[in-house]
Coordinates of C-alpha atoms in Angstrom, one line a residue:
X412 CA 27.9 -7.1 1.7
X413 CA 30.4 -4.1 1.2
X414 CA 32.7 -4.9 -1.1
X415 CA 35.6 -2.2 -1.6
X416 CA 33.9 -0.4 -4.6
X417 CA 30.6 0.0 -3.1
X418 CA 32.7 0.9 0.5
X419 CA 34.3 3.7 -2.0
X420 CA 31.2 4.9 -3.5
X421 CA 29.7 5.6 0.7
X422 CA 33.2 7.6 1.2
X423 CA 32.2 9.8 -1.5
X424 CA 28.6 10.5 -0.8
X425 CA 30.0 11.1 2.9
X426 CA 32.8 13.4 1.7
X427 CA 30.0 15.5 -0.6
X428 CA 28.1 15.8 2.1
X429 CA 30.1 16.6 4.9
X430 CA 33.6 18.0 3.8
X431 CA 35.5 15.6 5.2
X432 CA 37.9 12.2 4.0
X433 CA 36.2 9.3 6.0
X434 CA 37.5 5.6 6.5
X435 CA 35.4 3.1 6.2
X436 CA 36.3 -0.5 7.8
X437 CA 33.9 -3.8 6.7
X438 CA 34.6 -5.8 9.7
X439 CA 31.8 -8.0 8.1
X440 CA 31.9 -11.8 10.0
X441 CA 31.3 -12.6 13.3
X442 CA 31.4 -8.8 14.5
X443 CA 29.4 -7.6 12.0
X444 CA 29.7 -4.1 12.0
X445 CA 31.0 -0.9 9.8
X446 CA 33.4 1.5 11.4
X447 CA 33.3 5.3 10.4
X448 CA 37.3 6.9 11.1
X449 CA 38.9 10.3 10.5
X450 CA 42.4 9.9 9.6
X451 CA 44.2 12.0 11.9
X452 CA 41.8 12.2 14.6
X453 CA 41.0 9.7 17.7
X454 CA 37.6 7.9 18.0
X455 CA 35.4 6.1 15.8
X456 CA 31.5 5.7 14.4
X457 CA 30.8 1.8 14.9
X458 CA 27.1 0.8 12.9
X459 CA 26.7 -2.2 14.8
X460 CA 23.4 -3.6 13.5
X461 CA 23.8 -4.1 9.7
X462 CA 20.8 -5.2 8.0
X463 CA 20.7 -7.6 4.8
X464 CA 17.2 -6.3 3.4
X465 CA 19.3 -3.4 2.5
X466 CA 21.5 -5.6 -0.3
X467 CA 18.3 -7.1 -1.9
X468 CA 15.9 -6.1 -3.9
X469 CA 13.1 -7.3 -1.0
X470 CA 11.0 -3.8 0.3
X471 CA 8.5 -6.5 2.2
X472 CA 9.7 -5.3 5.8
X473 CA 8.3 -3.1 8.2
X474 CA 9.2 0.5 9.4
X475 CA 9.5 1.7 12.7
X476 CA 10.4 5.6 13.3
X477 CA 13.2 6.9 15.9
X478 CA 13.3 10.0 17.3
X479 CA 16.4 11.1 17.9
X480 CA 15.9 12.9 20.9
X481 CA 16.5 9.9 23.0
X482 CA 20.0 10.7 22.4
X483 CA 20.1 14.2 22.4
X484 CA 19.8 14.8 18.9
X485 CA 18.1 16.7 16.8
X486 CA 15.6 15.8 14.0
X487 CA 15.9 18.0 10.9
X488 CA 12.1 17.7 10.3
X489 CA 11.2 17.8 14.2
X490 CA 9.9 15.0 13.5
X491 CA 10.5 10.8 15.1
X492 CA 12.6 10.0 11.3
X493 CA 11.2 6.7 9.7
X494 CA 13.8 3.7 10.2
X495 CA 13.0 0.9 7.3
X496 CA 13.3 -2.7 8.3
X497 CA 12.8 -2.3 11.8
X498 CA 9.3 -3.4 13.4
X499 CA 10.1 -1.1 17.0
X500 CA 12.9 0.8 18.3
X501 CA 13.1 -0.6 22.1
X502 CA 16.5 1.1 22.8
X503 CA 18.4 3.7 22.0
X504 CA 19.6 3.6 18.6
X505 CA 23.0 5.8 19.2
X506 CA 24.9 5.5 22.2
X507 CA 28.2 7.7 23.0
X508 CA 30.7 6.8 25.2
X509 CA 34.9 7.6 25.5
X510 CA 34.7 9.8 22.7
X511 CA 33.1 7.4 20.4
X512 CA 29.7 6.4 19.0
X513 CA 27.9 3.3 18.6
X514 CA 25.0 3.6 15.6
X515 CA 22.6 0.8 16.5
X516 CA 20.8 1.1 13.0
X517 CA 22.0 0.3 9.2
X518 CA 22.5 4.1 8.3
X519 CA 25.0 3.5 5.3
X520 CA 23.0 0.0 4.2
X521 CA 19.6 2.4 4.1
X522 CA 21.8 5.2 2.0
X523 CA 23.0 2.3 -0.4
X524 CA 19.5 0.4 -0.4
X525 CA 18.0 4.2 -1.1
X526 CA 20.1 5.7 -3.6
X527 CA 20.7 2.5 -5.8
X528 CA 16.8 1.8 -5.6
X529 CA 17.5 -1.8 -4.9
X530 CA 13.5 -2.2 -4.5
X531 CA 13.2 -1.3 -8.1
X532 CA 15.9 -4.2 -9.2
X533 CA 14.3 -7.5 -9.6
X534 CA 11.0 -9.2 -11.1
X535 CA 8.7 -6.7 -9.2
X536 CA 5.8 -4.7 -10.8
X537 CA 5.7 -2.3 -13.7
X538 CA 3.2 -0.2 -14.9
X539 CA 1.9 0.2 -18.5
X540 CA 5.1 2.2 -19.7
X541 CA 7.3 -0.7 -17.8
X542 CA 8.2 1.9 -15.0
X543 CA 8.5 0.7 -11.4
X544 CA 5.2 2.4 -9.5
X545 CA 4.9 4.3 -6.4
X546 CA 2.3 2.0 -4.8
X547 CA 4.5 -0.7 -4.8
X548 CA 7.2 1.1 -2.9
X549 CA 8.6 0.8 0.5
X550 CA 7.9 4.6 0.7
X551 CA 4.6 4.7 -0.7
X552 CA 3.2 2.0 1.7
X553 CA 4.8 3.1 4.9
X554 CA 3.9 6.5 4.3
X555 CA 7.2 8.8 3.8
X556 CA 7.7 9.2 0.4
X557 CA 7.3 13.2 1.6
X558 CA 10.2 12.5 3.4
X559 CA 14.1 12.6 2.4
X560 CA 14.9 10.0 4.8
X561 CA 18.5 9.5 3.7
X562 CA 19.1 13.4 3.9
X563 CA 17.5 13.3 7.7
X564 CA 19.8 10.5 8.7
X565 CA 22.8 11.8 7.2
X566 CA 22.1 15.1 8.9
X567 CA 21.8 13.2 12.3
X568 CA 25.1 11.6 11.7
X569 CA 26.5 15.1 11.2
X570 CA 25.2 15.4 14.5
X571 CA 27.0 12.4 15.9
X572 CA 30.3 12.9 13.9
X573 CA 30.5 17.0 15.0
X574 CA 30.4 15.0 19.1
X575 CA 32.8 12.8 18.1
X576 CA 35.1 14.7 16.4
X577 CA 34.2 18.5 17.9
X578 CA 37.5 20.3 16.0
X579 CA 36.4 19.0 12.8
X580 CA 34.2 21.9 10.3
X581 CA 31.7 20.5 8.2
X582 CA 30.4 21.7 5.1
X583 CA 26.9 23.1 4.8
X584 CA 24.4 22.9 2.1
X585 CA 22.0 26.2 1.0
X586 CA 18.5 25.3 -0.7
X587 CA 18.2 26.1 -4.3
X588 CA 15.5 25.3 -7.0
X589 CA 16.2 24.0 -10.1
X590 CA 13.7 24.1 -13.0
X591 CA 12.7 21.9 -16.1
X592 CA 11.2 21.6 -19.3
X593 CA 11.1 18.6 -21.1
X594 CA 10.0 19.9 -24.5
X595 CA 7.7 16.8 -26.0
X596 CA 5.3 19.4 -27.6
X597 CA 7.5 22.3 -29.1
X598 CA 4.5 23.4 -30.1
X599 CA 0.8 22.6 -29.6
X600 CA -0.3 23.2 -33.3
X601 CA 2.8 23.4 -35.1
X602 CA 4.3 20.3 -35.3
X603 CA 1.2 18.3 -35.0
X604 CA -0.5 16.0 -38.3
X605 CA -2.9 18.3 -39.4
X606 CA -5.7 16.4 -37.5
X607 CA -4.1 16.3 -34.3
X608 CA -3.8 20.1 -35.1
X609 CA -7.5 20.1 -35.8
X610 CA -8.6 18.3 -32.8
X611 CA -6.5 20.1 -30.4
X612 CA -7.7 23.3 -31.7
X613 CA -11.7 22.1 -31.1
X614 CA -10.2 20.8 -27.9
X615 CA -9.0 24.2 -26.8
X616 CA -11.8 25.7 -28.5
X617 CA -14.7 24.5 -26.0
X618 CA -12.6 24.4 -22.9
X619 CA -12.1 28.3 -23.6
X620 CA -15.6 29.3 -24.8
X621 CA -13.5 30.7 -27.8
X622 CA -13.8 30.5 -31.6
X623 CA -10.0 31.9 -31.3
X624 CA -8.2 28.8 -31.4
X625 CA -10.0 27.7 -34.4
X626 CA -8.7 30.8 -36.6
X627 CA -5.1 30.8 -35.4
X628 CA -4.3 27.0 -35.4
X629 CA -4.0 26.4 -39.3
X630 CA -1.9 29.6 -39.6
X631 CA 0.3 28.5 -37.0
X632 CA 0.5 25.3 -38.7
X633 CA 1.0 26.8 -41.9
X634 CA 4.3 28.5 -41.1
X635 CA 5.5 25.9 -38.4
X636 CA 9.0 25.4 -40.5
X637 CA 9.7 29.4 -40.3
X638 CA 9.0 29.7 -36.8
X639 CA 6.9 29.0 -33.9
X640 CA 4.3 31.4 -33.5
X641 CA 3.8 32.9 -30.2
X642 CA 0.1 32.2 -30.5
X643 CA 0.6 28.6 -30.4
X644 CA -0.1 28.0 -26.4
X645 CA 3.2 25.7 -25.9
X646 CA 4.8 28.6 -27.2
X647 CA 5.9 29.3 -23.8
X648 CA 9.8 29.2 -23.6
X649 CA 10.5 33.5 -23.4
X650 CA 7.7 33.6 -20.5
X651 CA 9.5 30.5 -18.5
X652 CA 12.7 32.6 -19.1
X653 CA 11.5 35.7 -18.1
X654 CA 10.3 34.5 -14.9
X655 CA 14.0 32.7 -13.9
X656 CA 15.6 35.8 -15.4
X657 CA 14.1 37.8 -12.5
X658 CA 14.9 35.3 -10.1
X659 CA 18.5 34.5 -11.5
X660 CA 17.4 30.9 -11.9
X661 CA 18.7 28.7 -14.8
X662 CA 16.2 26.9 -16.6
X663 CA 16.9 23.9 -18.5
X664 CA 14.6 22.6 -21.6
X665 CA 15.1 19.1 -22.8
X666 CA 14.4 18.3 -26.2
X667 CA 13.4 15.0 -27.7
X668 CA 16.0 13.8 -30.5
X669 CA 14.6 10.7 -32.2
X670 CA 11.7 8.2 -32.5
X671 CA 11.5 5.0 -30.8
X672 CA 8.1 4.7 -30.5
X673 CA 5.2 6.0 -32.6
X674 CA 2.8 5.9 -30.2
X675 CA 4.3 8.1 -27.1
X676 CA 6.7 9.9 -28.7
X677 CA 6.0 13.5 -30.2
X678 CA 8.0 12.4 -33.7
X679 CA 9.4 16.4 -34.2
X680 CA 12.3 16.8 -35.5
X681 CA 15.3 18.9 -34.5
X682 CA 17.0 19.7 -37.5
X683 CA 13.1 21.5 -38.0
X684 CA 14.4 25.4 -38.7
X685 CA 12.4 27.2 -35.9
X686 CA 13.2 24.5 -33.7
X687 CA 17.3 24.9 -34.2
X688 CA 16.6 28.5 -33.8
X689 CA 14.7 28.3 -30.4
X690 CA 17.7 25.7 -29.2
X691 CA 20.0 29.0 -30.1
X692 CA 18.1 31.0 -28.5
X693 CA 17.7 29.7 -25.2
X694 CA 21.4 29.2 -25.0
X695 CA 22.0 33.0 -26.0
X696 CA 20.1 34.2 -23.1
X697 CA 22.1 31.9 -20.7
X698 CA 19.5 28.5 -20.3
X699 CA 20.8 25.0 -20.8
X700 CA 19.4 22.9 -23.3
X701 CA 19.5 19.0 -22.4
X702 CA 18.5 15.5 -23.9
X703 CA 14.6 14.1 -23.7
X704 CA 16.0 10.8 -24.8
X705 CA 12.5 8.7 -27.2
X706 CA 10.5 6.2 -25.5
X707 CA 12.6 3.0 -26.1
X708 CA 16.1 4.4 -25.4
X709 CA 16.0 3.3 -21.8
X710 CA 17.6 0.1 -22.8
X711 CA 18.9 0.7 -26.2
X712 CA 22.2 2.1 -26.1
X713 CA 22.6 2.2 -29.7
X714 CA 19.5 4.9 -30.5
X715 CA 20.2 6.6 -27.3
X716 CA 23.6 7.6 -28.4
X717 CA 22.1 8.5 -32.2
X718 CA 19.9 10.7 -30.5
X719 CA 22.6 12.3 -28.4
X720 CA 24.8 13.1 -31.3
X721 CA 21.8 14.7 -33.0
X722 CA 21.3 17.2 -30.1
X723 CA 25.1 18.1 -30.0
X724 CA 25.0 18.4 -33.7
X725 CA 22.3 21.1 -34.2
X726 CA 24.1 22.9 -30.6
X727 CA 27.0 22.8 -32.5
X728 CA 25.4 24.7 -35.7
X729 CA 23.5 26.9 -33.8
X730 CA 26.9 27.8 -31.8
X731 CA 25.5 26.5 -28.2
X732 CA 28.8 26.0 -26.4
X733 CA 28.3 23.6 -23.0
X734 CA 30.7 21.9 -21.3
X735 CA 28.1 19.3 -19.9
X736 CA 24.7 18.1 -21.0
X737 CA 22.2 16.1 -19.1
X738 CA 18.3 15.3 -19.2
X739 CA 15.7 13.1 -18.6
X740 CA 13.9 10.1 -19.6
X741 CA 10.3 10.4 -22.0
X742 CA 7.8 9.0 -19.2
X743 CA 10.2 8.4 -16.6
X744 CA 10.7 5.0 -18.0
X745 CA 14.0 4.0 -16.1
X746 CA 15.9 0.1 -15.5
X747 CA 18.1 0.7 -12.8
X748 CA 20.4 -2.6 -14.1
X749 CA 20.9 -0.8 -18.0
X750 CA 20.0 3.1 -18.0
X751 CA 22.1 4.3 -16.0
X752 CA 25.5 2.8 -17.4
X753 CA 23.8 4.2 -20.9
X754 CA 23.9 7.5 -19.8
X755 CA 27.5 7.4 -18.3
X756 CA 28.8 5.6 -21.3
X757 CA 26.8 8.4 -23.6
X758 CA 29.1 11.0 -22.0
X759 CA 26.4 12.8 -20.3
X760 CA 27.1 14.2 -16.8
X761 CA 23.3 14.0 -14.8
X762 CA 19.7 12.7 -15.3
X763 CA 17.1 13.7 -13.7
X764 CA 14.5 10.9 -14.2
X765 CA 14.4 9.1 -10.8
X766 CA 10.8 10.9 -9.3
X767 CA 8.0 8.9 -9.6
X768 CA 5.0 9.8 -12.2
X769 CA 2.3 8.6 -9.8
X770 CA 3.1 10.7 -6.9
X771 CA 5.4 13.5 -6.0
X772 CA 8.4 13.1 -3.3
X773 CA 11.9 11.7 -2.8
X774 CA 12.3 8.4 -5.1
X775 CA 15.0 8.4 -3.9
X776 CA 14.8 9.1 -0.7
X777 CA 17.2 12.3 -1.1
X778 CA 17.1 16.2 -2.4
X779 CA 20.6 15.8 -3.0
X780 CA 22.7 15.3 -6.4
X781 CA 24.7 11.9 -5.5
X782 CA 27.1 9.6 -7.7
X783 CA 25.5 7.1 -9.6
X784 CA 26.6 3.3 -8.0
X785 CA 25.9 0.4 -10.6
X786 CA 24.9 -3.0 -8.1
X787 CA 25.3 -5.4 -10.3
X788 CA 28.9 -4.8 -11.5
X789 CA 29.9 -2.8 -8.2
X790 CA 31.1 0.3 -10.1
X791 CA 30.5 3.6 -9.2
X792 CA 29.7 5.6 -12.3
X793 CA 30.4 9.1 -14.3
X794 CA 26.8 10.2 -13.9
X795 CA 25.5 12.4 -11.1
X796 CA 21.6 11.8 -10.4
X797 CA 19.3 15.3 -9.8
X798 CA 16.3 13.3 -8.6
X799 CA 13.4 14.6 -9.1
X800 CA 10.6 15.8 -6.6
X801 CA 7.4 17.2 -8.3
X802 CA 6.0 17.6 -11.9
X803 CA 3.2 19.4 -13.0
X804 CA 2.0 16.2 -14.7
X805 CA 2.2 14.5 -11.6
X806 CA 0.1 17.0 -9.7
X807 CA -2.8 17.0 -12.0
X808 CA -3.4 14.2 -14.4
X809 CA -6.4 12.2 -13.3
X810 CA -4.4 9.0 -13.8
X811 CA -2.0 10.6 -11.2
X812 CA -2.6 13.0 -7.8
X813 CA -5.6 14.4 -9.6
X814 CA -5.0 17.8 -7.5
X815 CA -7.9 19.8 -9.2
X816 CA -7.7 22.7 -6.6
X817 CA -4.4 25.0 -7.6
X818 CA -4.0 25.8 -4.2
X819 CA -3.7 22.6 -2.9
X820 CA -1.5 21.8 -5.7
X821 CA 0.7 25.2 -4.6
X822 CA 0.6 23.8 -0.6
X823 CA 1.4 20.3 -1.3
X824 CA 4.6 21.6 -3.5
X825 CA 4.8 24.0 -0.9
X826 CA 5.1 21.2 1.9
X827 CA 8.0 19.3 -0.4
X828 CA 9.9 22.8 -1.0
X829 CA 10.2 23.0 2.9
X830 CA 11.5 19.4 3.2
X831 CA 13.9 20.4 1.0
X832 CA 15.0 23.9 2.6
X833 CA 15.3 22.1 6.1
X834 CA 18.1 19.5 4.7
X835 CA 19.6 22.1 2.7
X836 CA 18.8 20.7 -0.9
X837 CA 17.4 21.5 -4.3
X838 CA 13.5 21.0 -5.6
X839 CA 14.0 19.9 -8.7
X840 CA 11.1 20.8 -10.6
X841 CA 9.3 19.9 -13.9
X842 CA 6.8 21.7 -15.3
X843 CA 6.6 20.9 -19.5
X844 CA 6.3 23.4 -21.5
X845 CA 3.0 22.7 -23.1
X846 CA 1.5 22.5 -19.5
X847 CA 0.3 25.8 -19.2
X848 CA -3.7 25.0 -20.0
X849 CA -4.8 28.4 -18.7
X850 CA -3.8 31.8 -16.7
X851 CA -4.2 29.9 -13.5
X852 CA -1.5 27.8 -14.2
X853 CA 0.8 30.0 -15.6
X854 CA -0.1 32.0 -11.6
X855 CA 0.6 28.8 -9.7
X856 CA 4.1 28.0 -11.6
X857 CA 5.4 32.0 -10.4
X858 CA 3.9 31.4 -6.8
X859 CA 6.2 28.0 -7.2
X860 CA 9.3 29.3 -8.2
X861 CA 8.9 32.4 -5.9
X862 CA 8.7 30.4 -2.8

């Protein structure tokens, strides 16, 4: 089960979270059991019920829910916490007793099971676009993919470690929000083929009553390689700015690099003049600009890294100075065995793809940034993963949530964003920035990012 790399990886998510240097003993055999120390300090953390589901890729197992009040604990949510691969809880599930505790539940095996999204390794489903759905999750089926289980139990087992070790301080997490873009339409009309120009114009045309968009979409066209026009309606990057700008918020847009793929992917380019100009921009008024890596680069290390070297190119002619870059994948497409180590081998620092397309929520079962682990060659990584809770894509496309109502789109996000406040983490939020089809959605984004 735990070998000493993986047992690594758990001190580090442990230390990140709480402040503190753990131990961590595998007394895997006829004991069976993982014992939590503090160097310097007497008593111990024993997880006496460690569960194999948790090293396979095997979600078909039920889900009881604790509540942690039958030991005098607190749940974050004030709610019983949901407790995958158990059918009941017919005892206590954390006992203390001579200044130790006894964990009768898998805590660390449901962080690593979580985090490394061992459901999603395997020969299970995939969707048209290869990506591992919702519905077929363990979260999705026993109804808590609204909840950042691992960030619930690792706040209970703050709990448990501030008994056991009452001297110790441990370190506290605020809320924040983090917004962003991924840019596959820099522009709605300008860097379309004329008759995608055309038809999106008569498009806009009759869902606006207007003969407006008609008149302005071949100018906009016509000077697309001098700059993009503010009447082009994904022309939105200033407004999305101006919002964060009040807020002190610091917006990140991710540009596509390359074609992999005809079909899904936009097929700009960002050597395009306005487009180089708008990356320098953004940075000059203190945004990051990230990576939207092409349809196909999920598992092709070669044209991810071509298109990653494009990016820093035009950043370094347009005089965008970052020590770090990250992004996120073009659909969410995502192979937990290959695209990570891509990524970390790229020399990028974070993605932010893990959050579902289907339905908002915690993937990964967190709202916390958290080492990347790779399972299959038991190496913890150089890549830090944002996951990501809600898109606006998510909340309305009628392949998706379908959320026609904006207020129930604002309470829903809403109900996430307080998730997140109670365990102290970010909402990482997407909104693209050709998503805005009307006033009312350009309202509902500020009520969002106000919250």
């Amino acid at each position: 089960m735990f070998g000493s790399n993986a047992v690594g990886w758990l001190k580090v998510i442990l230390e990140s979270r709480f402040g503190l240097s753990f131990d961590i003993d595998c007394q895997i055999g006829q004991s069976n059991e993982l014992v939590l120390t503090l160097p310097g300090h007497n008593g111990q953390i024993t997880f006496d019920a460690l569960c194999p589901e948790f090293w396979s890729s095997n979600n078909d197992f039920p889900c009881a829910h604790w509540d942690p009040r039958d030991s005098n604990l607190q749940s974050p949510l004030g709610l019983p916490i949901p407790a995958p691969a158990l059918s009941s809880v017919d005892r206590k599930l954390c006992d203390f007793q001579d200044g130790s505790a006894v964990f009768h539940y898998d805590v660390l095996g449901l962080i690593y099971w979580c985090l490394n999204r061992l459901e999603e390794q395997g020969e299970g489903p995939r969707d048209l676009h290869g990506r591992y759905p919702a519905v077929a999750s363990h979260a999705v089926r026993n109804g808590y993919l609204d909840r950042p289980i691992v960030d619930e139990w690792l706040m209970v087992l703050g709990q448990v470690i501030a008994e056991v070790w009452p001297g110790v301080s441990l370190r506290n997490s605020e809320f924040g929000i983090r917004i962003s873009h991924d840019v596959d339409w820099p522009g709605l009309y300008s860097f379309q083929p004329m008759t995608v120009m055309a038809k999106s114009a008569i498009n806009r045309s009759i869902v606006n009553r207007s003969l407006w968009p008609l008149i302005i979409a071949p100018v906009v066209w016509l000077f697309r390689n001098k700059t993009i026009s503010r009447f082009d309606p994904a022309n939105t990057f200033d407004w999305l700015m101006d919002v964060s700008d009040e807020l002190g918020l610091t917006n990140a847009f991710y540009f596509v690099c390359g074609e992999t793929n005809a079909n899904y992917d936009p097929g700009y380019s960002i050597d395009n003049p306005s487009l180089s100009d708008l990356i320098g921009r953004i940075s000059n008024r203190g945004h990051e600009i990230g990576l939207h890596p092409s349809y196909e680069t999920f598992r092709d290390p070669a044209a991810f890294n071509a298109e990653f070297s494009r990016l820093k190119a035009v950043c370094e002619r347009e005089g965008v100075t970052q020590d770090t870059f990250g992004g996120r994948m073009h659909f969410l497409r995502w192979d937990q065995t290959i695209t990570p180590r891509i990524w970390a081998d790229s020399g990028l620092s974070y993605d932010s793809s893990l959050g579902y397309a289907e339905k908002a929520g915690f993937r990964c079962g967190t709202c916390h940034d958290f080492p990347v682990f790779d399972h299959q060659r038991q190496e913890m990584l150089s890549l830090i993963e944002r996951p990501l809770i809600a898109m606006e894509t998510t909340l309305f496309d009628s392949q998706y949530m379908a959320i026609d109502n904006r207020q129930d789109a604002f309470l829903h996000c809403g109900h996430l964003m307080s998730h997140c406040k109670k365990v102290g983490g970010n909402f990482n939020f997407l909104w693209h920035n050709s998503g805005f089809k009307s006033d009312k959605d350009k309202g509902l984004y500020s009520r969002i990012v106000h919250s």
